[in-house]
mmCIF file of C-alpha atoms in Angstrom:
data_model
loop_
_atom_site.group_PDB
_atom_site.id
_atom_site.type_symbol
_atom_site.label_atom_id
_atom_site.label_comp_id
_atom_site.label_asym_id
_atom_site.label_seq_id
_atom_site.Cartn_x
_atom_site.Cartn_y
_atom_site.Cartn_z
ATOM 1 C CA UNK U 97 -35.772 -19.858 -26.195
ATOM 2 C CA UNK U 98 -35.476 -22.343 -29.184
ATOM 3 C CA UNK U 99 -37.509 -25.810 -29.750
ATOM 4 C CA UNK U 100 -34.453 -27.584 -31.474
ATOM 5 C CA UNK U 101 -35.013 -31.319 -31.089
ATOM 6 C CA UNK U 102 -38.607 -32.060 -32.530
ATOM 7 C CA UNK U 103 -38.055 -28.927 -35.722
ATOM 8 C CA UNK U 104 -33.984 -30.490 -36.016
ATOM 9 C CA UNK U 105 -35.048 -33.904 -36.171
ATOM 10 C CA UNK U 106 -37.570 -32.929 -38.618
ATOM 11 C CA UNK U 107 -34.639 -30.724 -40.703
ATOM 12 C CA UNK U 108 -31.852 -33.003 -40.469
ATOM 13 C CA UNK U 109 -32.723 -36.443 -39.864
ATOM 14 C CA UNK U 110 -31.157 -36.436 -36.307
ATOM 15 C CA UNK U 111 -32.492 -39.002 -33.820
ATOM 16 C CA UNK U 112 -33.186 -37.496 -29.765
ATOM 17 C CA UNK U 113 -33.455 -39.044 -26.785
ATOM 18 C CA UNK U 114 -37.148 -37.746 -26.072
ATOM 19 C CA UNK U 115 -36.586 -34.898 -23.349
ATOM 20 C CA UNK U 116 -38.548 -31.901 -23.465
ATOM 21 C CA UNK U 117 -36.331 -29.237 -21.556
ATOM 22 C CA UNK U 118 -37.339 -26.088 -19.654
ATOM 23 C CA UNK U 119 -34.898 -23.359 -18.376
ATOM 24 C CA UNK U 120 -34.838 -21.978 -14.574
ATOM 25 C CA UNK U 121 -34.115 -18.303 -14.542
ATOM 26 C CA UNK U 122 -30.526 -19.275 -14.205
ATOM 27 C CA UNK U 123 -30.289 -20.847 -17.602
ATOM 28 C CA UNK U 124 -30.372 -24.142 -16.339
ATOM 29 C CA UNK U 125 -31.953 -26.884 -18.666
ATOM 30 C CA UNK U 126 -34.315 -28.940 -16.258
ATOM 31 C CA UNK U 127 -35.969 -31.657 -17.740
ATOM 32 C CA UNK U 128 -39.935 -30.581 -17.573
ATOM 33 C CA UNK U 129 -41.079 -34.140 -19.264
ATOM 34 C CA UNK U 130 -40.927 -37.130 -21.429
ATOM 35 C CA UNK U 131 -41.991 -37.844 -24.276
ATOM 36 C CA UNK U 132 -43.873 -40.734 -23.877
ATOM 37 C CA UNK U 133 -42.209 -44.079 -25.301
ATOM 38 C CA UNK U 134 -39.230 -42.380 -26.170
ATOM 39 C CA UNK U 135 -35.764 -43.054 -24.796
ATOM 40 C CA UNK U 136 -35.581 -41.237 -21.368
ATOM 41 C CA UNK U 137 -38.912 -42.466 -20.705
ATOM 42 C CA UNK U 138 -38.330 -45.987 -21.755
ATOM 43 C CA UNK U 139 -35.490 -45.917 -19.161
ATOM 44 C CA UNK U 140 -37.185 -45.557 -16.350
ATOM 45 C CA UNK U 141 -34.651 -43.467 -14.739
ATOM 46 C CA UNK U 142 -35.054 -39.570 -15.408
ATOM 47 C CA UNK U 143 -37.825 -37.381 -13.865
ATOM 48 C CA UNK U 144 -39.311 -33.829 -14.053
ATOM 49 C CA UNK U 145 -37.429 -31.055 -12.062
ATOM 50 C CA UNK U 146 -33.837 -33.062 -13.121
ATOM 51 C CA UNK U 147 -30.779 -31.087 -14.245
ATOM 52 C CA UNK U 148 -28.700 -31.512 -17.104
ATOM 53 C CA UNK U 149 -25.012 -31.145 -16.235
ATOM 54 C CA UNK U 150 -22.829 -32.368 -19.173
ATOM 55 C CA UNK U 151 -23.536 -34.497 -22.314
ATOM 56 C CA UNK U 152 -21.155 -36.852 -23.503
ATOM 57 C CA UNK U 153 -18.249 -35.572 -21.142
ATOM 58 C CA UNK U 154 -19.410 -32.225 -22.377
ATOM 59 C CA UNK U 155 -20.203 -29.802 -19.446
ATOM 60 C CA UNK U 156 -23.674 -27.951 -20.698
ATOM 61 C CA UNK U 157 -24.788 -26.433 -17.176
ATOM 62 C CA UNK U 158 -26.200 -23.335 -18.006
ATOM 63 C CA UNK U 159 -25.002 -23.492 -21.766
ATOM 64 C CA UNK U 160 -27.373 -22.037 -24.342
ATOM 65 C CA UNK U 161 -29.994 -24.316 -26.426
ATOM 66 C CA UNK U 162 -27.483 -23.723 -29.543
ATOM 67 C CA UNK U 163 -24.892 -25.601 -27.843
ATOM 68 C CA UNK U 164 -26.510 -28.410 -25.828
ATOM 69 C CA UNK U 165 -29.186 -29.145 -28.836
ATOM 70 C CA UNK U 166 -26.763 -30.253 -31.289
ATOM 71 C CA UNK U 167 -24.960 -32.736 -28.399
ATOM 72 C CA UNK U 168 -28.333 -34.059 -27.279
ATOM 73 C CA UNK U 169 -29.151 -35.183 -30.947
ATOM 74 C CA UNK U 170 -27.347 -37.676 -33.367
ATOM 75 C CA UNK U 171 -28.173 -40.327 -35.362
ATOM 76 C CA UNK U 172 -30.490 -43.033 -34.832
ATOM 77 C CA UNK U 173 -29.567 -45.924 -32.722
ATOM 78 C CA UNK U 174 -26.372 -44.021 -31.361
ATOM 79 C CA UNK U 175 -25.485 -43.507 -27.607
ATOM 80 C CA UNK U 176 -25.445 -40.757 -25.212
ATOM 81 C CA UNK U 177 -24.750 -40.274 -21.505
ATOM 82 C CA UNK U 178 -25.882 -37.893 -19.978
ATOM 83 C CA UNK U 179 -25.075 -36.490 -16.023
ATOM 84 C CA UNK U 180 -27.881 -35.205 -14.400
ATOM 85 C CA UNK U 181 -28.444 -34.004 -10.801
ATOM 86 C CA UNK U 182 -31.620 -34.678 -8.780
ATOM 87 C CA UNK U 183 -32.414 -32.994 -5.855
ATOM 88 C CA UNK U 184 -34.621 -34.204 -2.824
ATOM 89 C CA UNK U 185 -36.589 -32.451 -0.963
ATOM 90 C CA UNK U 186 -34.525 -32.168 1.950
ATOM 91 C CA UNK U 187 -31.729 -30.346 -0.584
ATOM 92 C CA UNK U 188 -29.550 -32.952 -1.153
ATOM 93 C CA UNK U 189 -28.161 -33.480 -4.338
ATOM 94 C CA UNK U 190 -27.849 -36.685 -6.145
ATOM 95 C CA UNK U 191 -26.148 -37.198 -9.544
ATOM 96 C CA UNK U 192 -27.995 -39.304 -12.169
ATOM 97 C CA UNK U 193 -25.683 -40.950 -14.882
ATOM 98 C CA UNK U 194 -28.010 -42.582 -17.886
ATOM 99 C CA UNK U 195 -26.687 -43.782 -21.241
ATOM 100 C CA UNK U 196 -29.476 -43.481 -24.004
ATOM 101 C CA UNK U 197 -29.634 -44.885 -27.625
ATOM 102 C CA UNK U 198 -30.949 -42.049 -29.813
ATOM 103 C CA UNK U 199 -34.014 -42.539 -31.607
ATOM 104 C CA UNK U 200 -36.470 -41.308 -34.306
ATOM 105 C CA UNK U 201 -40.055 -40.004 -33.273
ATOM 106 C CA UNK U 202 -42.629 -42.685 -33.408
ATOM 107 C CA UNK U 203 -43.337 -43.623 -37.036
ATOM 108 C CA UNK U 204 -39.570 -44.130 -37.797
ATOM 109 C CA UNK U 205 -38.729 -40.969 -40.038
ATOM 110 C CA UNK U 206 -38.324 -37.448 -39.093
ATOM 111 C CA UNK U 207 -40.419 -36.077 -42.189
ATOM 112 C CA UNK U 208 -44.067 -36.414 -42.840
ATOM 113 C CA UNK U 209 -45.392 -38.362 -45.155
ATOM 114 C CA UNK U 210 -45.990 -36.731 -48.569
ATOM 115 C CA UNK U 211 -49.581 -35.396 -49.048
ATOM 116 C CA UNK U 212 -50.650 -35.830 -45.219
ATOM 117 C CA UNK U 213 -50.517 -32.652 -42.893
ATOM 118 C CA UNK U 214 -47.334 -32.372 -40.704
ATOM 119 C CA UNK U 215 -47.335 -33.495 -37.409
ATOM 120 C CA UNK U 216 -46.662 -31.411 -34.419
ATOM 121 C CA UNK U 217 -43.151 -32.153 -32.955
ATOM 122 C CA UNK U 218 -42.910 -35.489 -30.930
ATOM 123 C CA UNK U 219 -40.203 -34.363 -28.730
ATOM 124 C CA UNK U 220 -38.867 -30.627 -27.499
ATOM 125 C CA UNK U 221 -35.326 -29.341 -26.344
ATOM 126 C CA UNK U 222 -36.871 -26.495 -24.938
ATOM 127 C CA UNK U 223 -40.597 -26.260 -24.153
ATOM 128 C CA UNK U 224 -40.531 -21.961 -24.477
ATOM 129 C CA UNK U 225 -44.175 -21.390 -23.088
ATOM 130 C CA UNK U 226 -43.351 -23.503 -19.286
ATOM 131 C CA UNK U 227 -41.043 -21.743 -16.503
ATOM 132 C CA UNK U 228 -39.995 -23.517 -13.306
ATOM 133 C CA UNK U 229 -43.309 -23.459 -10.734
ATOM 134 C CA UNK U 230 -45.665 -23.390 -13.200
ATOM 135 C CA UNK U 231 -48.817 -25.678 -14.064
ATOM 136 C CA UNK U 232 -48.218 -28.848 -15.728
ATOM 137 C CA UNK U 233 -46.455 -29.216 -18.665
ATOM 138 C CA UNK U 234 -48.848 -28.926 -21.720
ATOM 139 C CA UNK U 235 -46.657 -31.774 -23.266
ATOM 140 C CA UNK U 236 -46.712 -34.001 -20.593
ATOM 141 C CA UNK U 237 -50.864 -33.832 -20.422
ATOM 142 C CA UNK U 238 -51.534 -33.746 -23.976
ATOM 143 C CA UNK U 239 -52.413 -36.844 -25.432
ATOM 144 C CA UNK U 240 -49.185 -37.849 -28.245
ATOM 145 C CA UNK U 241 -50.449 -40.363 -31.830
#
């Protein structure tokens, strides 16, 4: 498993939409948390334990990180919809369409400033260390600058 957004932002001045992404054991990408002010947060309308089902059109259910990280980012200010489904408790399933403008990590530039130390990625495709079931996300209880 591959952190793509926060190190590709950082590498190629590609704006995210501020999802930090775990995979089930099935390969799905469920959305573990969000990084706080960012996009998806800032929407209101995506929550932990959500599935990502297609990008843009794009079906990604079950796709590898290589595939779905490069749709997920773009440049800053663009859009993106994404199709997620949400299930309830009693198993139903409910599909969640959200259209997101892309956006920088807080302090408006992927790259550190010169002569300071680098920050820690703001925002995570893939959080590797975090399985379905598990304790709380790290990044979702870790105070974020």
């Amino acid at each position: 498993m591959a952190d793509v957004s926060g190190e590709s932002e950082a590498k190629t001045g590609k704006a995210g939409c501020g999802i930090i992404f775990m995979m089930d054991p099935r390969g799905a990408m469920i959305v573990d948390a969000l990084v706080p002010f960012g996009p998806a947060s800032r929407s209101g309308l995506l929550k932990r334990g959500d599935v990502l089902i297609d990008v843009d059109g794009v079906n990604v259910y079950r796709k590898p990180v290589v595939v779905v990280g490069p749709l997920l980012l773009g440049e800053n200010g663009s859009t993106v919809r994404l199709a997620l489904d949400r299930y309830t408790p009693e198993g139903y399933c409910r599909r969640i369409l959200v259209v997101l403008e892309r956006s920088l990590p807080q302090g408006g530039t992927p790259a550190s400033t010169p002569g300071s130390s680098p920050a820690p990625p703001r925002s995570s495709l893939l959080h590797p260390s975090k399985s379905p079931g598990s304790a709380a996300p790290e990044a979702a209880s870790s105070p974020r600058p």
